[in-house]
C-alpha positions as a printed Julia matrix, in Angstrom:
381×3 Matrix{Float64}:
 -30.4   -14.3    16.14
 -34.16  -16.12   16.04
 -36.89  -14.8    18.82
 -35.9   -17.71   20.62
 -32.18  -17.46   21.07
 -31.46  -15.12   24.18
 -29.49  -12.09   23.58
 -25.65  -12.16   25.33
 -25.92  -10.85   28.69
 -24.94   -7.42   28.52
 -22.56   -7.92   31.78
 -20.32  -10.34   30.38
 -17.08  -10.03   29.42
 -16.82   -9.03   25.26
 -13.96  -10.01   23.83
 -13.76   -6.94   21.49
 -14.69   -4.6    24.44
 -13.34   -5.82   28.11
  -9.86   -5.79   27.28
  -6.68   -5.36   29.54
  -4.83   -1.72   28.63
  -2.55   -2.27   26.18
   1.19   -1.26   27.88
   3.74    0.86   26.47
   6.09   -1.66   26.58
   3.39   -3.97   23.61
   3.39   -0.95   21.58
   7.01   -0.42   21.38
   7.55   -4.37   20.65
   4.87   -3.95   17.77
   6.5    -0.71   16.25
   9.99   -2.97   16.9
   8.45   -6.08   15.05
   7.46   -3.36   12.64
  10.9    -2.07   11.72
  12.14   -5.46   11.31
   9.21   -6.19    8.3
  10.75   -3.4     6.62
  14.13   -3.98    7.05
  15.42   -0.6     8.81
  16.97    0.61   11.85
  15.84    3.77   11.98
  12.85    5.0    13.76
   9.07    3.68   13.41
   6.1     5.32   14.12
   2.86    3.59   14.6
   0.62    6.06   13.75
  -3.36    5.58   15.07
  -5.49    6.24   11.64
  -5.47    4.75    8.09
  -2.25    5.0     5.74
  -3.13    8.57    4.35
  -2.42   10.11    7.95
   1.29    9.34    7.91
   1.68   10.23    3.9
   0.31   13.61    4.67
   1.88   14.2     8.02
   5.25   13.56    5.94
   4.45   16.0     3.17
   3.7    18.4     5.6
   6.58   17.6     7.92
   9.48   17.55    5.57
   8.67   19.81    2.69
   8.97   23.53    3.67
   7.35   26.26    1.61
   9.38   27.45   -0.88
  11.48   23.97   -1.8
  11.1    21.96   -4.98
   9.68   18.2    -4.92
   9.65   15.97   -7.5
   6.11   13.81   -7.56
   6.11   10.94   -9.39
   2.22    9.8   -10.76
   1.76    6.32  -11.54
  -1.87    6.34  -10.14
  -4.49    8.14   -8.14
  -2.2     8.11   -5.08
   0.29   10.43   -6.87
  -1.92   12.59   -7.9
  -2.62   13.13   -4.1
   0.36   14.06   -3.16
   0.87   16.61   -5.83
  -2.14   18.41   -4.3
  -0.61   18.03   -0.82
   2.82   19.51   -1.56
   1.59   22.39   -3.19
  -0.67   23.42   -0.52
   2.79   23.35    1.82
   4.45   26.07   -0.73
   6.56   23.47   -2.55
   7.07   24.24   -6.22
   6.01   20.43   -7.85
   7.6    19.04  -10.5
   5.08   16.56  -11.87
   7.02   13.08  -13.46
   3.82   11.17  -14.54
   3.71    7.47  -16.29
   1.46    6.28  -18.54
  -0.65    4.19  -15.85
  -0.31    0.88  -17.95
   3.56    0.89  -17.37
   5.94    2.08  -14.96
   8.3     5.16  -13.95
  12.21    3.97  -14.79
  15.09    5.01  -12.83
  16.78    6.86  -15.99
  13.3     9.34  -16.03
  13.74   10.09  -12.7
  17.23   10.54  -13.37
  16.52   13.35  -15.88
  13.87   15.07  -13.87
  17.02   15.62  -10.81
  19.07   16.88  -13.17
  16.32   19.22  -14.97
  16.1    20.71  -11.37
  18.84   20.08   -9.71
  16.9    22.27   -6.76
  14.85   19.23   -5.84
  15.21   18.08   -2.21
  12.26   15.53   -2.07
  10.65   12.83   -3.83
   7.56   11.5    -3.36
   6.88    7.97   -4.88
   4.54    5.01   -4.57
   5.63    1.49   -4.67
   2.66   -0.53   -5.69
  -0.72    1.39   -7.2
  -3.54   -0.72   -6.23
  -5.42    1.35   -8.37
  -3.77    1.08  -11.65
  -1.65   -1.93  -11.07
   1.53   -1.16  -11.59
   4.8    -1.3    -9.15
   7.78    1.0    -9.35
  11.6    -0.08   -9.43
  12.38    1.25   -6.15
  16.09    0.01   -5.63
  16.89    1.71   -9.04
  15.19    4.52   -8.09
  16.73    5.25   -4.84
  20.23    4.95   -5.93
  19.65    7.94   -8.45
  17.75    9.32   -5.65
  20.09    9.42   -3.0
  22.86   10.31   -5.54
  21.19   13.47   -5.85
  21.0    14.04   -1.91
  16.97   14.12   -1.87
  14.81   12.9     0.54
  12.58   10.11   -0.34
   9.39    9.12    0.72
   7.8     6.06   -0.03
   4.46    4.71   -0.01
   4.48    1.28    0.78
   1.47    0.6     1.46
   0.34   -1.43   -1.39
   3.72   -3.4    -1.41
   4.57   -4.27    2.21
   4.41   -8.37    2.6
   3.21   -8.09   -1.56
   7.32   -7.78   -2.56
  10.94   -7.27   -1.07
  11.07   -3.83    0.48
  14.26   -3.09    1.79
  14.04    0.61    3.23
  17.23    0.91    5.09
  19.47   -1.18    1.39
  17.41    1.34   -0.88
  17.92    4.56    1.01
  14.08    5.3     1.43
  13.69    8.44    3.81
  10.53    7.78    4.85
   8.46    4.42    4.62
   4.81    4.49    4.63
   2.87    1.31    5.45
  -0.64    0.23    6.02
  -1.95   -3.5     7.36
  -4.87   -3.78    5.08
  -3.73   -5.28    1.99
  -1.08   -7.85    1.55
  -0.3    -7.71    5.1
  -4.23   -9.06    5.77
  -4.66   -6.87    8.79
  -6.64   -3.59   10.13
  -6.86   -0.16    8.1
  -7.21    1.61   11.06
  -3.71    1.55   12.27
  -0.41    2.42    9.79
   3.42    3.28   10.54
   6.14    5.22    9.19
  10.01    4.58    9.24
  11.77    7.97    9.39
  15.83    8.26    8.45
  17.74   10.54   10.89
  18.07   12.84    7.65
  14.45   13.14    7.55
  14.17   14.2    11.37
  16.79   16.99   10.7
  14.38   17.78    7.71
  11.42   18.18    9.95
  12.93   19.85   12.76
  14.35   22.73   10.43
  10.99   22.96    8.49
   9.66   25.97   10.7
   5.97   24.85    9.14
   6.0    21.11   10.51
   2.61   20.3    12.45
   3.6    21.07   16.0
   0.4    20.1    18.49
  -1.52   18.3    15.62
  -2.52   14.31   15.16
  -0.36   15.31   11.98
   2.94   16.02   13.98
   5.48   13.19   13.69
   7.9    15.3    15.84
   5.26   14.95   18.53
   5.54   11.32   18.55
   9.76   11.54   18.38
   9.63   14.21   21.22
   6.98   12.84   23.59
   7.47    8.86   22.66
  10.95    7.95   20.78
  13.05   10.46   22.87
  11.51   10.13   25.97
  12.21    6.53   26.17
   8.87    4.27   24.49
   7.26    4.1    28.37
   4.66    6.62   28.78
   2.32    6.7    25.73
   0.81   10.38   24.8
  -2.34    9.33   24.26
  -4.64    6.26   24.35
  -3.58    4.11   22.05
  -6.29    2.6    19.17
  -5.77   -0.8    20.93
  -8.19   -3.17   18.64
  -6.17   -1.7    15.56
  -2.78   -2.1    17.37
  -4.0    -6.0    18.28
  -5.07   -6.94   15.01
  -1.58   -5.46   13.58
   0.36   -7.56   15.93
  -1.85  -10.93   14.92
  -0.96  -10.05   11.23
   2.61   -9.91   12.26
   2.05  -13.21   13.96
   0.34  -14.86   10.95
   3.35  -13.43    8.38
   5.9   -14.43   11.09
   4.25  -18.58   10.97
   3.93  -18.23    7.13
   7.65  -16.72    6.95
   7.79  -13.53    5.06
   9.31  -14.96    1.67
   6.52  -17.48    1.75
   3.91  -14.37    2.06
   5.68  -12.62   -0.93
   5.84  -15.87   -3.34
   2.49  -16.43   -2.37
   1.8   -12.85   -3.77
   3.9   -13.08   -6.53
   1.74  -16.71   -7.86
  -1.39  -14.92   -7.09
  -0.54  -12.09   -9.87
   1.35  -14.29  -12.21
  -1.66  -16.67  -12.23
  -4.46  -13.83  -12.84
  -2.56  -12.45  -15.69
  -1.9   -15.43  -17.28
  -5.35  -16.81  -16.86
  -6.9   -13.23  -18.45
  -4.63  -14.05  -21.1
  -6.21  -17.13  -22.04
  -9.7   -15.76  -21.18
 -10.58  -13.9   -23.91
 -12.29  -10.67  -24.4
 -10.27   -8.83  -21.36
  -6.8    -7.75  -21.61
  -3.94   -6.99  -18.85
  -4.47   -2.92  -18.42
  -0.44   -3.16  -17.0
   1.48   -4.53  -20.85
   4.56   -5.54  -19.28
   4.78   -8.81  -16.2
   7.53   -6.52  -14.5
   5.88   -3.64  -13.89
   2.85   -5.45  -12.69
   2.19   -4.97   -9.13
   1.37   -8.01   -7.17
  -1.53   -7.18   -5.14
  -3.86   -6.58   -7.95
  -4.09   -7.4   -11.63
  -5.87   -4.49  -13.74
  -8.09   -5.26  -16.39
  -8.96   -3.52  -19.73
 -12.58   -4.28  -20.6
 -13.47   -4.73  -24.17
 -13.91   -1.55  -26.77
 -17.75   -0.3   -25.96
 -18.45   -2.67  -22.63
 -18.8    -0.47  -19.68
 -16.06   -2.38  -17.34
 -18.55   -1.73  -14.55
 -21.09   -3.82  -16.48
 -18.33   -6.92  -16.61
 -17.74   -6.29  -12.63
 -21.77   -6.28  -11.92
 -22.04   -9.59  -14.11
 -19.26  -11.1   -11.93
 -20.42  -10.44   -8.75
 -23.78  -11.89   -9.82
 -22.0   -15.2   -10.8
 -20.08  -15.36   -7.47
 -20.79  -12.09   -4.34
 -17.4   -13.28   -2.83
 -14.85  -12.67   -6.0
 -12.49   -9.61   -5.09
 -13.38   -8.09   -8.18
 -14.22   -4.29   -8.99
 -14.64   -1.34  -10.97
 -12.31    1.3   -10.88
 -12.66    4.73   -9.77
 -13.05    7.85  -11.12
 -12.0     8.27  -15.12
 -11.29    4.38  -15.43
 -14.16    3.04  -14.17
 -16.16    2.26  -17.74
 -12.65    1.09  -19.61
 -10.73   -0.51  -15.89
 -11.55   -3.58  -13.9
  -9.39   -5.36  -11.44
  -8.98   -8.56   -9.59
  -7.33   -7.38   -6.08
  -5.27  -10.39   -4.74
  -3.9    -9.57   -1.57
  -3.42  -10.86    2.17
  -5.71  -13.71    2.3
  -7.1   -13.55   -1.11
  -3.59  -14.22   -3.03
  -4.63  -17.93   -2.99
  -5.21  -19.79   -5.94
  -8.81  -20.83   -4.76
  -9.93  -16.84   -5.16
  -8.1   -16.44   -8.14
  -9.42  -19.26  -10.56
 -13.24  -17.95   -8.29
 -12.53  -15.45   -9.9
 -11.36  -16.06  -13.55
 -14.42  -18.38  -13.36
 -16.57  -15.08  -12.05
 -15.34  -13.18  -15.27
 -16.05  -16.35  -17.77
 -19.43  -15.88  -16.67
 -19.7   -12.35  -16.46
 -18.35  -12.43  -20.5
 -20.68  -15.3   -21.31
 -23.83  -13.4   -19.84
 -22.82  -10.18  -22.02
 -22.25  -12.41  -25.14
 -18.38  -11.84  -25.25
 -16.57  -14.85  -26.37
 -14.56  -16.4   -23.46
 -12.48  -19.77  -22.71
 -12.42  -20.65  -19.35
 -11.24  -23.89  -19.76
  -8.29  -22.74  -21.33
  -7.97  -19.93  -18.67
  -7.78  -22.11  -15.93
  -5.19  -24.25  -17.43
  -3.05  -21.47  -18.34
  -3.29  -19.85  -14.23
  -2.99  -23.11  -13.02
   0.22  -23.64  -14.72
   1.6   -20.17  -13.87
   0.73  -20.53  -10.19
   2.55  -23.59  -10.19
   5.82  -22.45  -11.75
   5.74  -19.05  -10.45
   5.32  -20.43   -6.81
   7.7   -23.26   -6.87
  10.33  -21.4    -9.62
């Protein structure tokens, strides 16, 4: 705004601000559209807070003191829920991957019958932070043979690739709207199996009274009907999840998904043909398809290559990693809007420079050509 433009009138109507309540009756056909995205019948919560609110309020609602869990770490997100199901009194069996690969079906296999005493798995789909993805149909077959719950976070997958909770026995499904979905972080939802309920109405610990209680949302919302909310809903979140299920509905959810799928098979074949970088996740299949991890070069900081990049082009989704990856890890995130080929050859063209301005050798000629043929064939194939 210049001195000479006038301010808005502060007694107008603001779109963000003047709204009409939202009903009971537009929450429960947003937690309905919900359930159909992931593919279940059983119940979905919308919770009113950012994805880690329903992971945690899951941990805490189906894992009594005293039980054994099997966590499975393929990232940072694991590692988060091994802290939370100890502090509930769970024994934790820790199944961890090298975080350039995957967890298989067989190692989970062998953990269940190493402790046959487990009664719940926690598991992440897609690892934003490392890359990878996780077989989740293979693993829920082994997982249900066993008679453990599971718990999935979805949150990095949801709209990225298939998720089929209901087909791949997944106890409880943990989304978030932020990343392939292209919507708000400040709203998330969980789809809880009647075996999980019976879980978390046993577990004499379960938050009662608590924004972490998921049986206060099944007593005082699900079984009393969907009509009277319990509390003021967060209704700019709740709108901006229910235009990103408008925007996946026009696109068509296998359209979303492919979309997703070119986006990652273009980055890593364009860093392929860079030079200087390398894929951090080896193998295509256990690459996750909302971000492609990147290995920078033996003695370059990786935070060094990010800093260059950003000075080539501000609006390339590319950044360091955290914690003790961020001098060797890089990545190119790739999700909701961004899994277009327009941001991903931005930003192989980002890196080129990045390399070029700390005297690595580089192609990006070559890189180009190689992403624009995998786009191609991935998203027509």
């Amino acid at each position: 705004m210049t001195a000479n433009q006038p301010s808005a009138d502060p007694r107008s109507p603001h779109p963000l601000l003047d709204l009409p309540p939202l009903t009971a009756q537009r929450f429960a056909a947003i937690e309905d559209r919900v359930a159909g995205l992931l593919r279940t019948g059983n119940d979905v919560v919308i919770t009113q807070g950012e994805a880690l609110l329903p992971l945690e309020a899951c941990i805490r609602g189906a894992v009594p003191p005293g039980s054994t869990a099997l966590n499975v770490v393929t990232g940072p997100y694991g590692e988060t829920f091994g802290g939370w199901l100890r502090s509930c009194g769970a024994r934790v069996v820790d199944l961890t991957a090298p975080f350039h690969t995957a967890v298989s079906a067989a190692q989970v296999a062998e953990a269940l019958r190493e402790h046959p005493e487990i009664g719940f798995v926690s598991l992440v789909h897609a690892e934003a932070a490392t890359g990878n993805t996780n077989p989740v149909a293979e693993i829920g077959a082994v997982v249900r043979e066993h008679g453990a719950l599971l718990m999935l976070d979805a949150v990095a997958s949801v709209a990225a690739e298939p998720l089929l909770t209901d087909a791949w026995g997944v106890d409880l499904c943990v989304i978030g709207g932020q990343k392939a979905m292209g919507g708000p972080a400040g709203v998330s939802a969980v789809a809880v199996s009647d075996r999980a309920w019976e879980a978390i109405t046993a577990n004499p610990q379960a938050p009662r009274r608590s924004y972490l209680s998921l049986l206060d949302w099944k007593e005082r919302w699900t079984d009393a009907g969907r009509s009277v909310l319990p509390h003021a809903p967060a209704q700019l979140e709740m709108l901006a999840l229910e235009a990103c299920l408008d925007r996946i509905d026009a696109d068509g959810l296998d359209a979303v998904i492919a979309r997703h799928r070119a986006a990652a098979a273009a980055t890593r074949a364009g860093v392929g043909a860079l030079g200087s970088l390398s894929c951090y996740v080896v193998r295509d299949r256990d690459a996750a398809p909302v971000a492609t991890t990147l290995r920078a070069p033996a003695g370059v900081d990786a935070r060094e290559v990010v800093a260059a990049a950003l000075r080539s082009d501000p609006a390339v989704p590319v950044q360091a990693a955290g914690g003790a990856l961020a001098k060797e890890m890089l990545r190119v995130n790739h999700y909701g809007r961004a899994a277009s080929r327009t941001t991903v050859l931005a930003s192989l063209t980002a890196l080129a420079a990045a390399l070029t301005t700390l005297s690595l050798p580089t192609d990006p000629t070559t890189a180009t050509s190689a992403a624009e043929a995998a786009w191609q064939s991935t998203a027509t194939g």
